[in-house]
mmCIF file of C-alpha atoms in Angstrom:
data_model
loop_
_atom_site.group_PDB
_atom_site.id
_atom_site.type_symbol
_atom_site.label_atom_id
_atom_site.label_comp_id
_atom_site.label_asym_id
_atom_site.label_seq_id
_atom_site.Cartn_x
_atom_site.Cartn_y
_atom_site.Cartn_z
ATOM 1 C CA MET A 1 10.441 -6.859 -18.090
ATOM 2 C CA SER A 2 8.679 -3.509 -17.964
ATOM 3 C CA VAL A 3 4.989 -4.311 -17.652
ATOM 4 C CA LYS A 4 2.493 -1.420 -17.727
ATOM 5 C CA LEU A 5 0.315 -1.618 -14.640
ATOM 6 C CA ARG A 6 -3.059 0.061 -14.445
ATOM 7 C CA HIS A 7 -3.932 2.172 -11.414
ATOM 8 C CA TYR A 8 -6.151 -0.478 -9.816
ATOM 9 C CA ASP A 9 -3.458 -3.117 -10.414
ATOM 10 C CA VAL A 10 -0.909 -0.981 -8.561
ATOM 11 C CA ILE A 11 -3.021 -0.087 -5.491
ATOM 12 C CA LEU A 12 -4.437 -3.296 -3.993
ATOM 13 C CA SER A 13 -6.021 -2.145 -0.725
ATOM 14 C CA PRO A 14 -5.716 0.388 2.070
ATOM 15 C CA VAL A 15 -4.198 -0.741 5.354
ATOM 16 C CA ILE A 16 -6.585 -0.032 8.227
ATOM 17 C CA THR A 17 -4.805 -0.587 11.521
ATOM 18 C CA GLU A 18 -4.313 1.423 14.668
ATOM 19 C CA LYS A 19 -0.871 2.485 13.493
ATOM 20 C CA SER A 20 -2.073 3.571 10.041
ATOM 21 C CA THR A 21 -4.955 5.498 11.610
ATOM 22 C CA SER A 22 -2.549 7.450 13.806
ATOM 23 C CA ALA A 23 -0.323 8.084 10.760
ATOM 24 C CA SER A 24 -3.288 9.599 8.905
ATOM 25 C CA GLU A 25 -3.334 12.439 11.432
ATOM 26 C CA SER A 26 0.040 13.585 10.061
ATOM 27 C CA GLY A 27 -1.051 13.364 6.408
ATOM 28 C CA GLN A 28 0.157 9.819 5.677
ATOM 29 C CA VAL A 29 -1.893 6.990 4.183
ATOM 30 C CA ILE A 30 -0.741 3.356 3.951
ATOM 31 C CA PHE A 31 -1.655 1.017 1.075
ATOM 32 C CA ASN A 32 -0.890 -2.560 0.081
ATOM 33 C CA VAL A 33 0.567 -2.351 -3.424
ATOM 34 C CA ALA A 34 1.723 -4.730 -6.138
ATOM 35 C CA ARG A 35 5.204 -6.111 -5.518
ATOM 36 C CA SER A 36 6.374 -4.988 -8.956
ATOM 37 C CA ALA A 37 5.107 -1.405 -8.548
ATOM 38 C CA THR A 38 7.635 1.427 -8.433
ATOM 39 C CA LYS A 39 7.367 4.603 -6.362
ATOM 40 C CA ALA A 40 6.588 6.634 -9.481
ATOM 41 C CA GLN A 41 3.757 4.270 -10.473
ATOM 42 C CA ILE A 42 2.342 4.363 -6.936
ATOM 43 C CA LYS A 43 2.425 8.177 -6.888
ATOM 44 C CA GLU A 44 0.736 8.391 -10.302
ATOM 45 C CA ALA A 45 -1.991 5.907 -9.286
ATOM 46 C CA ILE A 46 -2.774 7.669 -5.988
ATOM 47 C CA GLU A 47 -2.986 11.071 -7.669
ATOM 48 C CA ALA A 48 -5.255 9.727 -10.430
ATOM 49 C CA LEU A 49 -7.601 7.657 -8.234
ATOM 50 C CA PHE A 50 -8.045 10.020 -5.284
ATOM 51 C CA GLU A 51 -7.409 13.416 -6.975
ATOM 52 C CA VAL A 52 -4.802 14.504 -4.399
ATOM 53 C CA LYS A 53 -1.193 15.720 -4.578
ATOM 54 C CA VAL A 54 1.490 13.391 -3.211
ATOM 55 C CA LYS A 55 4.594 14.803 -1.547
ATOM 56 C CA PHE A 56 6.560 11.529 -1.518
ATOM 57 C CA VAL A 57 6.219 7.735 -1.276
ATOM 58 C CA ASN A 58 8.099 5.307 0.981
ATOM 59 C CA THR A 59 7.851 1.566 0.350
ATOM 60 C CA LEU A 60 8.319 -1.510 2.537
ATOM 61 C CA LEU A 61 8.909 -5.012 1.206
ATOM 62 C CA CYS A 62 7.761 -7.451 3.902
ATOM 63 C CA LYS A 63 8.702 -11.113 3.838
ATOM 64 C CA GLY A 64 5.959 -13.631 4.642
ATOM 65 C CA LYS A 65 6.063 -15.500 7.933
ATOM 66 C CA VAL A 66 6.427 -19.254 8.285
ATOM 67 C CA LYS A 67 3.356 -20.548 10.130
ATOM 68 C CA ARG A 68 2.246 -23.964 11.326
ATOM 69 C CA PHE A 69 -1.274 -25.356 11.016
ATOM 70 C CA ARG A 70 -2.069 -28.826 12.425
ATOM 71 C CA GLY A 71 1.582 -29.771 12.376
ATOM 72 C CA ARG A 72 2.139 -28.787 8.757
ATOM 73 C CA PHE A 73 4.316 -25.856 7.823
ATOM 74 C CA GLY A 74 3.113 -23.184 5.467
ATOM 75 C CA ARG A 75 4.285 -19.753 4.455
ATOM 76 C CA ARG A 76 2.378 -16.507 4.149
ATOM 77 C CA SER A 77 2.819 -14.490 0.988
ATOM 78 C CA ASP A 78 5.360 -11.672 0.711
ATOM 79 C CA PHE A 79 3.782 -8.238 0.335
ATOM 80 C CA LYS A 80 4.706 -4.651 -0.363
ATOM 81 C CA ARG A 81 3.319 -1.589 1.400
ATOM 82 C CA ALA A 82 3.499 2.056 0.463
ATOM 83 C CA VAL A 83 3.431 4.920 2.951
ATOM 84 C CA VAL A 84 2.119 7.884 0.966
ATOM 85 C CA THR A 85 2.663 11.377 2.393
ATOM 86 C CA LEU A 86 0.239 13.963 1.063
ATOM 87 C CA ILE A 87 0.821 17.677 0.566
ATOM 88 C CA ASP A 88 -0.789 19.853 3.279
ATOM 89 C CA GLY A 89 -4.473 20.514 2.621
ATOM 90 C CA TYR A 90 -5.192 17.134 0.970
ATOM 91 C CA SER A 91 -6.644 14.040 2.633
ATOM 92 C CA ILE A 92 -7.898 10.588 1.704
ATOM 93 C CA ASP A 93 -10.780 8.862 3.500
ATOM 94 C CA VAL A 94 -9.949 5.166 3.028
ATOM 95 C CA THR A 95 -13.035 3.946 4.891
ATOM 96 C CA THR A 96 -15.392 4.980 2.045
ATOM 97 C CA GLY A 97 -13.762 2.742 -0.590
ATOM 98 C CA LEU A 98 -12.929 3.520 -4.189
#
C-alpha cells in the first residue's frame, strides 16, 4: 500500500500557536501532515518546498477527542504533526504562506 504522495499532499498546514512560536526560536517548525506520511517523505517535502536543510523530523500521532454538541456525541478527526528541526542558519517564515 505504498502510495506516492506529492509535497503539497504531505504538508497540510503550519501550526501557529504560542508553543510552536516559541519552538521556532530554537530552529524548530511544526506542521500538520498527512497521516500516511513517513519521516523521509516529510523531510523531502520540507526541503523541496522551502529550500532549507532539515536536521531531523519528529512526528506525533494525536487521537481525536470525543466532544458533545447539543447532547449528541461526535468525534474530532485524528491528526499527525511533524516537528521539523532545521540545520543552523536556515529558517522558515510560516506566516507568509507557500
